PDB file of C-alpha atoms and ligand atoms in Angstrom:
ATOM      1  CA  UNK A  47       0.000   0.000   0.000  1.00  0.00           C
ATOM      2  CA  UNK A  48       1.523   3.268  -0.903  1.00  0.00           C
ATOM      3  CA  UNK A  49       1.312   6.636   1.357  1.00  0.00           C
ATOM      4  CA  UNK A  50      -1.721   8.218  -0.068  1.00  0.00           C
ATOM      5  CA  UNK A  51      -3.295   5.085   0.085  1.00  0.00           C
ATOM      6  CA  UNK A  52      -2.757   4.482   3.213  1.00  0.00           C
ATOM      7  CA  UNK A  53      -3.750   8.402   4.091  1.00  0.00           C
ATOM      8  CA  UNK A  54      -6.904   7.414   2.672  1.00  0.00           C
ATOM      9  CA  UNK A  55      -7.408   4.569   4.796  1.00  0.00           C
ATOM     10  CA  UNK A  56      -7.252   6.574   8.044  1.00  0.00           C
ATOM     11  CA  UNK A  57     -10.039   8.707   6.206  1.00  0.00           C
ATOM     12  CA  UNK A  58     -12.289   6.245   5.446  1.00  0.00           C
ATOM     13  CA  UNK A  59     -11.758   4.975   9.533  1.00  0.00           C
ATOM     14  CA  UNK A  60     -13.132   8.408  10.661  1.00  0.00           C
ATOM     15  CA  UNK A  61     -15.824   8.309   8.351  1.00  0.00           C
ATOM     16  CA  UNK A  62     -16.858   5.093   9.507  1.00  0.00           C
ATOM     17  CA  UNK A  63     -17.254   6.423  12.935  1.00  0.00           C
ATOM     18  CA  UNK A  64     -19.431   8.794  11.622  1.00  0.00           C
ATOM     19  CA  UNK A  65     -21.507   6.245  10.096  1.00  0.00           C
ATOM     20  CA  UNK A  66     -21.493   4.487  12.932  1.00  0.00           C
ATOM     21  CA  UNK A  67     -22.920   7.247  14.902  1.00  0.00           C
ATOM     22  CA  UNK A  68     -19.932   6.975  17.578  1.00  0.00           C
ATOM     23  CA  UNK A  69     -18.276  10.309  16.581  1.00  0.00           C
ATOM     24  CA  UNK A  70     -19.669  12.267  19.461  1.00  0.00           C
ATOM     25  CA  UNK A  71     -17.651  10.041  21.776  1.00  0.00           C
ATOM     26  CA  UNK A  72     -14.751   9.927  19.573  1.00  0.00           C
ATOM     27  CA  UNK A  73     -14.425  13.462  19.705  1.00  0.00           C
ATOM     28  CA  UNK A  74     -15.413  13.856  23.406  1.00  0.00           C
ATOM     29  CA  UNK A  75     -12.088  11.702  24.455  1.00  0.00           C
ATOM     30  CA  UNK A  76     -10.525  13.068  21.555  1.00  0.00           C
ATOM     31  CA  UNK A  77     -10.912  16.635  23.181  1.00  0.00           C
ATOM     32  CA  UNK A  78      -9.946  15.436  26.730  1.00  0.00           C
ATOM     33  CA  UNK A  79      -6.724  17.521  27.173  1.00  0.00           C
ATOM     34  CA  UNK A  80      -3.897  14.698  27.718  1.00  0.00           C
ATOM     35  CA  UNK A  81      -0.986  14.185  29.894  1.00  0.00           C
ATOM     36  CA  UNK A  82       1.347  17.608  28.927  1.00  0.00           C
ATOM     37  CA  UNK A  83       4.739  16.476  27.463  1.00  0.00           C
ATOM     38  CA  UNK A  84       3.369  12.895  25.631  1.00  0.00           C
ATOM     39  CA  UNK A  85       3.206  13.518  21.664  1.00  0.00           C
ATOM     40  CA  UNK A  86      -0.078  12.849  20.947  1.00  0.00           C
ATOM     41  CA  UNK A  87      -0.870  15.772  23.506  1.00  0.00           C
ATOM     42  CA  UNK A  88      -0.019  18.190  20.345  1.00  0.00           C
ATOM     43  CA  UNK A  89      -1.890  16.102  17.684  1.00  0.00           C
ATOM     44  CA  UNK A  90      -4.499  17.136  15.799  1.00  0.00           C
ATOM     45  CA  UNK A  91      -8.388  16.387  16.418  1.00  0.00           C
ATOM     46  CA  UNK A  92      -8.837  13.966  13.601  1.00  0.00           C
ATOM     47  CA  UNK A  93      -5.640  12.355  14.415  1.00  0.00           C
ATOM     48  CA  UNK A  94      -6.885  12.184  18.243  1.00  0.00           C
ATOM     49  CA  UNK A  95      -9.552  10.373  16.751  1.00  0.00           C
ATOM     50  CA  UNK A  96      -7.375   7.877  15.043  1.00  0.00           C
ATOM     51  CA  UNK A  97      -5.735   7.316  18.286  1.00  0.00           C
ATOM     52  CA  UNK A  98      -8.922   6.522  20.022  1.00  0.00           C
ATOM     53  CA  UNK A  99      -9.972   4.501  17.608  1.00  0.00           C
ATOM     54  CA  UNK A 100      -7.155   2.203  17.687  1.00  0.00           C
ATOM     55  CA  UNK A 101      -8.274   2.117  21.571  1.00  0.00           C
ATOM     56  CA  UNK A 102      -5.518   3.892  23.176  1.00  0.00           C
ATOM     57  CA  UNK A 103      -4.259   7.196  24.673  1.00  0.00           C
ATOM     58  CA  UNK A 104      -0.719   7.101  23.960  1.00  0.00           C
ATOM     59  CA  UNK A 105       0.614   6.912  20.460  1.00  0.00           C
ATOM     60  CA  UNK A 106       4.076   7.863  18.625  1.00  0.00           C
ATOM     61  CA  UNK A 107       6.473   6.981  16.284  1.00  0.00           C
ATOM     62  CA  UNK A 108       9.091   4.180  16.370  1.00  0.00           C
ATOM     63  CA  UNK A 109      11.721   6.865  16.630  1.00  0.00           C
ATOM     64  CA  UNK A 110       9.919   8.547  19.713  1.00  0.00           C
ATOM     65  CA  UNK A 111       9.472   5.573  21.759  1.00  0.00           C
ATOM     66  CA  UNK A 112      12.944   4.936  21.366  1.00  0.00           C
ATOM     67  CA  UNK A 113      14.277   8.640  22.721  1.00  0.00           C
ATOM     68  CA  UNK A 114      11.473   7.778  25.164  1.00  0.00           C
ATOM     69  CA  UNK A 115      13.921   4.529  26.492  1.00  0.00           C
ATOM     70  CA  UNK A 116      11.137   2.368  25.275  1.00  0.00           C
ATOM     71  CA  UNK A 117      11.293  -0.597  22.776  1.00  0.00           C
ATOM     72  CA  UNK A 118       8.323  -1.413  20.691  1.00  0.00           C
ATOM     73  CA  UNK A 119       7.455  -5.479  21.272  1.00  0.00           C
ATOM     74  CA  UNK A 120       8.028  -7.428  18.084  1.00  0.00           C
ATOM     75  CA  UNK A 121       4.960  -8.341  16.048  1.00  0.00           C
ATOM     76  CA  UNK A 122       3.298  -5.428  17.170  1.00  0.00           C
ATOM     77  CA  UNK A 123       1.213  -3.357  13.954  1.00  0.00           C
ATOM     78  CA  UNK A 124       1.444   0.045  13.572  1.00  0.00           C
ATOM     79  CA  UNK A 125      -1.403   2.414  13.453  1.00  0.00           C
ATOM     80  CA  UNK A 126      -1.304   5.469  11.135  1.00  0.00           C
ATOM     81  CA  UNK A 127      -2.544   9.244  11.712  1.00  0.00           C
ATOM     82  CA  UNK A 128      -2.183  11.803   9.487  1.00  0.00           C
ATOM     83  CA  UNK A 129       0.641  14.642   8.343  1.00  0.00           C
ATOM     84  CA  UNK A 130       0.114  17.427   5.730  1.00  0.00           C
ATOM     85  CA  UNK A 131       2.316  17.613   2.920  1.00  0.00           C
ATOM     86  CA  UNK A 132       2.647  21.311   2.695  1.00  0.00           C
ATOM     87  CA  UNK A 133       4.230  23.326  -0.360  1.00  0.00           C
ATOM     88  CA  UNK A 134       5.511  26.880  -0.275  1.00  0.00           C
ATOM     89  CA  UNK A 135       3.834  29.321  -3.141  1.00  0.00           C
ATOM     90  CA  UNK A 136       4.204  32.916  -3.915  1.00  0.00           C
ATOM     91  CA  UNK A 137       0.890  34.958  -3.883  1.00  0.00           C
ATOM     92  CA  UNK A 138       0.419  38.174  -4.323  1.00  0.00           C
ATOM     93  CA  UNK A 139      -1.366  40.764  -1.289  1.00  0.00           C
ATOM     94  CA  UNK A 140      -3.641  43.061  -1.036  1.00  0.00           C
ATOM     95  CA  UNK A 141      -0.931  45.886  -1.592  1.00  0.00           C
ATOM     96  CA  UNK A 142       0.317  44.144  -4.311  1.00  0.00           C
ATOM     97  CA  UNK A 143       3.291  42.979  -2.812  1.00  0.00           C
ATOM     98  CA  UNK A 144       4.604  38.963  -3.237  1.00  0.00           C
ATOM     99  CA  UNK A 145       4.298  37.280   0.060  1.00  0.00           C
ATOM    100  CA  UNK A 146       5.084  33.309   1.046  1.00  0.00           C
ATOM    101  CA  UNK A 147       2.858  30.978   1.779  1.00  0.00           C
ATOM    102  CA  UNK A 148       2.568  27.623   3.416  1.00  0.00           C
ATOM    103  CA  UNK A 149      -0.566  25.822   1.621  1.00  0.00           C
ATOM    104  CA  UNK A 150      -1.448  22.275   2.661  1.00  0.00           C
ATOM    105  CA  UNK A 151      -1.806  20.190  -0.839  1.00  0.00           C
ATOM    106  CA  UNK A 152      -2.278  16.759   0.758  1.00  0.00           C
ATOM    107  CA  UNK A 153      -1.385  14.153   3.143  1.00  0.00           C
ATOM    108  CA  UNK A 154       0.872  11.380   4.142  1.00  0.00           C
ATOM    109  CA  UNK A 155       0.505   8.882   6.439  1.00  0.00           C
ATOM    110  CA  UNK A 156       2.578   8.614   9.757  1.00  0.00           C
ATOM    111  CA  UNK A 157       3.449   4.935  11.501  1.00  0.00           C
ATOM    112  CA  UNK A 158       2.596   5.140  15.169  1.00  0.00           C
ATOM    113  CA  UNK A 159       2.302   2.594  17.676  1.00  0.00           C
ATOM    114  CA  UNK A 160       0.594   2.334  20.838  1.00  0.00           C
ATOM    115  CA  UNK A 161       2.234   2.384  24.444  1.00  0.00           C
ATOM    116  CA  UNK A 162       0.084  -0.741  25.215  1.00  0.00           C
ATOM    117  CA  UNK A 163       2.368  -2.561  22.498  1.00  0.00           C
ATOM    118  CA  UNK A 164       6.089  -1.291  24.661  1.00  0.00           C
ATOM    119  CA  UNK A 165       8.286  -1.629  26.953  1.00  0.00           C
ATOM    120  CA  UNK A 166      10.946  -0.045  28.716  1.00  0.00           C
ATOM    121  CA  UNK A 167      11.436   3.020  31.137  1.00  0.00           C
ATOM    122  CA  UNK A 168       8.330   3.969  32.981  1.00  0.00           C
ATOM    123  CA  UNK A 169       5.332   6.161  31.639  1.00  0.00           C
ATOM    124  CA  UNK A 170       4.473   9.401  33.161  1.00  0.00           C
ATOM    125  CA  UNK A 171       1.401   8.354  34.013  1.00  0.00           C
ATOM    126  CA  UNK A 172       2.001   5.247  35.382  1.00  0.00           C
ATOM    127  CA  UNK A 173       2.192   5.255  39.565  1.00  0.00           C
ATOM    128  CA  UNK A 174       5.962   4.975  40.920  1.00  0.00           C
ATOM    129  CA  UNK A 175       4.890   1.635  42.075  1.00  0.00           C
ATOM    130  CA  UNK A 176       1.954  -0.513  41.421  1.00  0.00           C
ATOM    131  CA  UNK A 177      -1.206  -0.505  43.486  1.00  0.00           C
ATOM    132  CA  UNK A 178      -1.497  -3.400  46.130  1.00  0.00           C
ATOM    133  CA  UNK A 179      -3.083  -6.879  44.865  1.00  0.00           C
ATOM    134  CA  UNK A 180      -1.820  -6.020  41.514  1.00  0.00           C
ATOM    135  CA  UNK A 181      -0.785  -9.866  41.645  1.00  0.00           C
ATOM    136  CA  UNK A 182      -4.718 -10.956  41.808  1.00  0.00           C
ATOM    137  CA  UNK A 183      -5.347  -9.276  38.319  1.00  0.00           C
ATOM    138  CA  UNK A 184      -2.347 -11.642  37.356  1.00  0.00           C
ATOM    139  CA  UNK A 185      -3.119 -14.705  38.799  1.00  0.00           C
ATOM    140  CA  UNK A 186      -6.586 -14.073  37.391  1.00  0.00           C
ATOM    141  CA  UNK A 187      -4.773 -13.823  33.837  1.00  0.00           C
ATOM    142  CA  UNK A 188      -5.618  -9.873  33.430  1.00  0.00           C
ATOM    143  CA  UNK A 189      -3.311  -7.299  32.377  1.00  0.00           C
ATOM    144  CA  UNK A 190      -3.469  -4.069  34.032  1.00  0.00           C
ATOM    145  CA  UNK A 191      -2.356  -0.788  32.324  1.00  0.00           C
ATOM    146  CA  UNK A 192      -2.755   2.980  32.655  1.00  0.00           C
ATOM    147  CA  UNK A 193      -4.036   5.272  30.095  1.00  0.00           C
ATOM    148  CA  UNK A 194      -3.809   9.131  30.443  1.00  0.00           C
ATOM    149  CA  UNK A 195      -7.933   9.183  29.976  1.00  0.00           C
ATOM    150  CA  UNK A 196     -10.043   6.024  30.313  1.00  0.00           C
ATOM    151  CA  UNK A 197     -13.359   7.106  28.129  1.00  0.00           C
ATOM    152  CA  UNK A 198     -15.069   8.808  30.997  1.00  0.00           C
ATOM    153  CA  UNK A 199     -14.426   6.840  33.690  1.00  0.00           C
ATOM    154  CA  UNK A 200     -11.425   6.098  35.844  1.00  0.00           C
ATOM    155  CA  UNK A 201     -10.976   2.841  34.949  1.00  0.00           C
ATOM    156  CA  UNK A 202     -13.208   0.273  33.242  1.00  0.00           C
ATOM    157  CA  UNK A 203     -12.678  -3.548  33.549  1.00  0.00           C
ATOM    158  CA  UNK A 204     -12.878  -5.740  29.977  1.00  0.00           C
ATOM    159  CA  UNK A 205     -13.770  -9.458  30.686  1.00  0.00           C
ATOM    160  CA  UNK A 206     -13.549 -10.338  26.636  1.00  0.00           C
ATOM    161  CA  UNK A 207      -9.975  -9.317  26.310  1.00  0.00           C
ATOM    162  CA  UNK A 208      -9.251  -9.669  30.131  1.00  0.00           C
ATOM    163  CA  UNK A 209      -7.632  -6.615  31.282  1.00  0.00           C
ATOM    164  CA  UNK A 210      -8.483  -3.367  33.352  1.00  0.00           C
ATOM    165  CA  UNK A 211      -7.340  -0.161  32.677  1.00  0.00           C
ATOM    166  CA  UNK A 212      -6.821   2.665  34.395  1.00  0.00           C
ATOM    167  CA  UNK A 213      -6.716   6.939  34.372  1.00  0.00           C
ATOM    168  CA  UNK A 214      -6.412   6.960  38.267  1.00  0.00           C
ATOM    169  CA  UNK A 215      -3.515   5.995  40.607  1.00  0.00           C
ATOM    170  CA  UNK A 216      -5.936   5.378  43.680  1.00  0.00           C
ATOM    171  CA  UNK A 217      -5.826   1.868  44.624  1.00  0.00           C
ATOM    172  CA  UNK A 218      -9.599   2.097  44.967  1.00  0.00           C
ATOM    173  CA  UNK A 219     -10.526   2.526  41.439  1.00  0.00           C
ATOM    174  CA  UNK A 220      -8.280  -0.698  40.930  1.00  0.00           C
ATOM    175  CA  UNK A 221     -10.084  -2.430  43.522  1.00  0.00           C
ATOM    176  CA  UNK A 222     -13.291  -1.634  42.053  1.00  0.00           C
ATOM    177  CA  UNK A 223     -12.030  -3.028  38.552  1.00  0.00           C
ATOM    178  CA  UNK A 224     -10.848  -5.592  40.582  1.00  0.00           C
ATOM    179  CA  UNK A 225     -14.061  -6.553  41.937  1.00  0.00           C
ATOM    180  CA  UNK A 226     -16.195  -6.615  38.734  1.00  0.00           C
ATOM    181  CA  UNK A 227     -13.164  -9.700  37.492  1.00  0.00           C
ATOM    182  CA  UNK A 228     -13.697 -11.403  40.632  1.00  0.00           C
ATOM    183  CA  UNK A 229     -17.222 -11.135  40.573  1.00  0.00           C
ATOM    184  CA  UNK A 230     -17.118 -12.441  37.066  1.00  0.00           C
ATOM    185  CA  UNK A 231     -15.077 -15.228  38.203  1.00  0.00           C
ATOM    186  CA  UNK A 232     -18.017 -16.478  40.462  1.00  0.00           C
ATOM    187  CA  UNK A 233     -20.896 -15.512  38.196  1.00  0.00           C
ATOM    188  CA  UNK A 234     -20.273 -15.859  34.862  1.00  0.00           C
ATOM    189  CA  UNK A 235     -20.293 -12.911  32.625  1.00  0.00           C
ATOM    190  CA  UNK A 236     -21.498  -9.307  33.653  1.00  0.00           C
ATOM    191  CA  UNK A 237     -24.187  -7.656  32.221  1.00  0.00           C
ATOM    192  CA  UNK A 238     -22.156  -4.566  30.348  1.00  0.00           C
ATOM    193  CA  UNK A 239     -23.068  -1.024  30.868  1.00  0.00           C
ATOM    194  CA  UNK A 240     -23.243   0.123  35.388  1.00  0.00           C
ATOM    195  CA  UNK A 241     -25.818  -2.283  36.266  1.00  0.00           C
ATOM    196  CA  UNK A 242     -26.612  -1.074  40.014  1.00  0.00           C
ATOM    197  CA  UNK A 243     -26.085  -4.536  42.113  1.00  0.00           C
ATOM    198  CA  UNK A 244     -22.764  -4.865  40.078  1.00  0.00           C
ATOM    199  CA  UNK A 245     -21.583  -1.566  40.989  1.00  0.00           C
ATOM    200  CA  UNK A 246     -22.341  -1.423  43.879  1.00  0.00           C
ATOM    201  CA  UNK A 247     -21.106  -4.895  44.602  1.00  0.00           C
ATOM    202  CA  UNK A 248     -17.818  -3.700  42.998  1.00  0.00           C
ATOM    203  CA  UNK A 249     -17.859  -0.569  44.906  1.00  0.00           C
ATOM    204  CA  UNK A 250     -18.742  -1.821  48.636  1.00  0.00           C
ATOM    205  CA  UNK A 251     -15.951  -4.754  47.927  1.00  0.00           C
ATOM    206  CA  UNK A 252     -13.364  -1.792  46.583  1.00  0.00           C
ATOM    207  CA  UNK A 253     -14.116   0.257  49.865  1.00  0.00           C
ATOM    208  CA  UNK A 254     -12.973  -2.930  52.322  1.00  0.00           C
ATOM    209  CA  UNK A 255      -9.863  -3.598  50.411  1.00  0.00           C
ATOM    210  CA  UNK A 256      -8.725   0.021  50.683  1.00  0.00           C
ATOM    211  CA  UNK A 257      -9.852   0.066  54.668  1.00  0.00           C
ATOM    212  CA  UNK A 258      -7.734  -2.869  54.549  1.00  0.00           C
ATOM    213  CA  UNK A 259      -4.768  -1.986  52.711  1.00  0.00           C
ATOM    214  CA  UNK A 260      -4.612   1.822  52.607  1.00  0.00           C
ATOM    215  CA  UNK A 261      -6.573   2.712  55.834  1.00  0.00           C
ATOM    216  CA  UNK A 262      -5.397   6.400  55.275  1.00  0.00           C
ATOM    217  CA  UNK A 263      -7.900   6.504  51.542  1.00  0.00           C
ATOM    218  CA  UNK A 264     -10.735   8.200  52.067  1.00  0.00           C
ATOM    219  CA  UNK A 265     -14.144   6.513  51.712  1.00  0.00           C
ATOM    220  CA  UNK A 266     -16.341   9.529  50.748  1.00  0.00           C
ATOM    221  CA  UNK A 267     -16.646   8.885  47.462  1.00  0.00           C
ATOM    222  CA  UNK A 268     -17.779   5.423  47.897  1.00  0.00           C
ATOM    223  CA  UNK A 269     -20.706   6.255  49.989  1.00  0.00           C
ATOM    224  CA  UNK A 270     -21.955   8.572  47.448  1.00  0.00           C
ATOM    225  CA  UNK A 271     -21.489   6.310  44.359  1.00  0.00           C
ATOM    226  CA  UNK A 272     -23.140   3.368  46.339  1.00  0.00           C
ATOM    227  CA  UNK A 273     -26.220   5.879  47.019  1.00  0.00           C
ATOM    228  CA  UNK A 274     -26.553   6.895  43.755  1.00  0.00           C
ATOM    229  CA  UNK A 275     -26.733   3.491  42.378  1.00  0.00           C
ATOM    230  CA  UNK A 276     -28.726   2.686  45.322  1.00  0.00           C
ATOM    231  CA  UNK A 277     -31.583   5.242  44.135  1.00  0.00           C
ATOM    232  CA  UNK A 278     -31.516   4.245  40.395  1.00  0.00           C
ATOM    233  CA  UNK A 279     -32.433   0.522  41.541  1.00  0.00           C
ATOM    234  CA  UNK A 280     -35.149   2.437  43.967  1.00  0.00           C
ATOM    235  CA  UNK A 281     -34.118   1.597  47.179  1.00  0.00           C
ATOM    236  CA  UNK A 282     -32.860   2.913  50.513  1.00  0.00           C
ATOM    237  CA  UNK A 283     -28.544   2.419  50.896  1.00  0.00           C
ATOM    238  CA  UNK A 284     -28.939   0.054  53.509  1.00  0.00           C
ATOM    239  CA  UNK A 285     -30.937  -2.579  51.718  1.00  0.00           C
ATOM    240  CA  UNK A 286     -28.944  -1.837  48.494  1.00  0.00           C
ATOM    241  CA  UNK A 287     -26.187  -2.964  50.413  1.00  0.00           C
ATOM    242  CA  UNK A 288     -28.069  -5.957  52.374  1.00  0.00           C
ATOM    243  CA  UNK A 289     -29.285  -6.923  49.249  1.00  0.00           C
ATOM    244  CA  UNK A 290     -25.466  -7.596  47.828  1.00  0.00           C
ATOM    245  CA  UNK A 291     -23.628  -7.971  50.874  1.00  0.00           C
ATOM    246  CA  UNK A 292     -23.057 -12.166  50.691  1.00  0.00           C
ATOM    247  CA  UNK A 293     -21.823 -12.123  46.881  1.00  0.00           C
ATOM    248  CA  UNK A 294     -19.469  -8.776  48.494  1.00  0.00           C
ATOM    249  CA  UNK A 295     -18.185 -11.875  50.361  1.00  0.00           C
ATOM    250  CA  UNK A 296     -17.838 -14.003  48.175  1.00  0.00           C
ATOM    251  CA  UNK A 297     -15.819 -12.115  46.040  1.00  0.00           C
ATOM    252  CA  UNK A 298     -13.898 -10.652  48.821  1.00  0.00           C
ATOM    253  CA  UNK A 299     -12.824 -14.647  49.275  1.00  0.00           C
ATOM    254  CA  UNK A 300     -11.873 -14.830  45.372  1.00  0.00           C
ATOM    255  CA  UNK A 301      -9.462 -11.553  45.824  1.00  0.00           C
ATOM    256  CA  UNK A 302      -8.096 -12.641  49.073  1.00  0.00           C
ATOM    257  CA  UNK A 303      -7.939 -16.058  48.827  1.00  0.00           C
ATOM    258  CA  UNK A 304      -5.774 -15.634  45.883  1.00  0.00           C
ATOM    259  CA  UNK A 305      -3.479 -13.258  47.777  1.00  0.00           C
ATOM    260  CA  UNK A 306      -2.917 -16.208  50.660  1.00  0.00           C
ATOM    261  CA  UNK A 307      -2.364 -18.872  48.511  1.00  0.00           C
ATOM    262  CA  UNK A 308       0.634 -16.527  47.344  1.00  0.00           C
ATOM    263  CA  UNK A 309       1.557 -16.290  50.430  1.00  0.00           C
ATOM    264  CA  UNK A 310       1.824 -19.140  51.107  1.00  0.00           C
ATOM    265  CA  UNK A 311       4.394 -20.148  48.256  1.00  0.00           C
ATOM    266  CA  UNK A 312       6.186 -17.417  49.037  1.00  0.00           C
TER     267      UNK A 312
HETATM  268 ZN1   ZN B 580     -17.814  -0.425  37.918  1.00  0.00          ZN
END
């Protein structure tokens, strides 16, 4: 596939978006400003797009992952975005005198690849060191990486190609994500969108892990998220929470159960 070939591929990818009706959200994450000092940060909306599209919210070139001391894994495809080919003209102004110009006459396409698909030094988004239990996600065969944004949550949890990802460094939200796999674990697939007893199962089960292993987090947020799931399913926080609180156990068990038989090895 030549360049302009290729250009027009990345085209035809937004315009399927369109068709698809999913360019409002596109564009909403698109718009998100990103981590200052990553690339993509600078990009252009419709290249932003691109990025999203290829589901993450990191992107350069080969040559920029490598100044960044990171290696791109072998086998991994490149996505491309879009550069103008520009072309200097003379034109004449409104006084009649001959100016230069800069006119866009096309454009190329530009290999990137996604931070998902390296390794090396740390991101700048990533925490300093990794929240606790990040061994459960493993042992439950999940990969867990960070993302500048994460749509417009702080984290979301994919069963289908098992991992959780994350836009927050609070142990909590990864507890939360956490919960949903664990819950999975015991009950078969989720029902996908915020179903209220799985959030609030995931949310009640997130809030004794971090009394447990970060005493110091604060639990504010947790009562209010609970209550507000609590009044879409109609009912008062207490029962919402009575209603759940044996499955909280059992996938409390599935975390720490996990974490002990680890111990134990160790
Ligand atoms: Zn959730």
């Amino acid at each position: 596939m030549n360049d302009s070939e290729k250009a027009k591929e990345c085209l035809g990818r937004i315009v399927d978006l369109f068709k698809a009706g999913n360019i409002p959200k596109a564009l909403a994450v698109a718009t998100i400003p990103s981590q200052p000092g990553i690339p993509s940060a600078k990009w252009s909306i419709s290249n932003r797009v691109l990025q999203f599209i290829a589901d993450t919210s990191d992107a350069r070139e080969f040559r920029q992952w490598q100044k960044a001391g990171r290696k791109v894994s072998k086998g991994s495809k490149a996505f491309c975005i879009l550069g103008p080919n520009t072309k200097a003209i003379n034109e004449t102004d409104d006084n009649g005198k001959e100016v230069k110009k800069v006119i866009v006459i096309g454009f190329h396409a530009i290999p990137v690849f996604r931070a998902e698909d390296t390794d090396g030094e740390p991101l700048p988004y990533e925490p300093a060191t990794p929240p606790p239990l990040v061994d459960v996600a493993e042992q439950f065969g999940l990969s867990v990486s960070y993302q500048t944004f994460a749509s417009k949550y702080y984290g979301y949890y994919q069963g289908g190609s098992k991992r959780i990802v994350l836009a927050s460094h609070e142990p909590k939200v990864f507890f939360h994500e956490l919960a949903h796999a664990a819950h999975e674990r015991i009950e078969g697939k989720l029902k996908g969108g915020q179903v209220p007893s799985q959030e609030i199962i995931a949310e009640l089960t997130a809030a004794t892990l971090a009394q447990m292993y970060c005493p110091e987090a604060n639990l504010g947020f947790s009562y209010d998220y609970v209550k507000s799931y609590a009044e879409k399913s109609k009912k008062t926080i207490e029962r919402a929470c009575l209603a759940v609180i044996n499955t909280v156990g059992l996938v409390l068990d599935e975390i720490l159960n996990k974490q002990l038989v680890k111990e134990d090895v160790a």
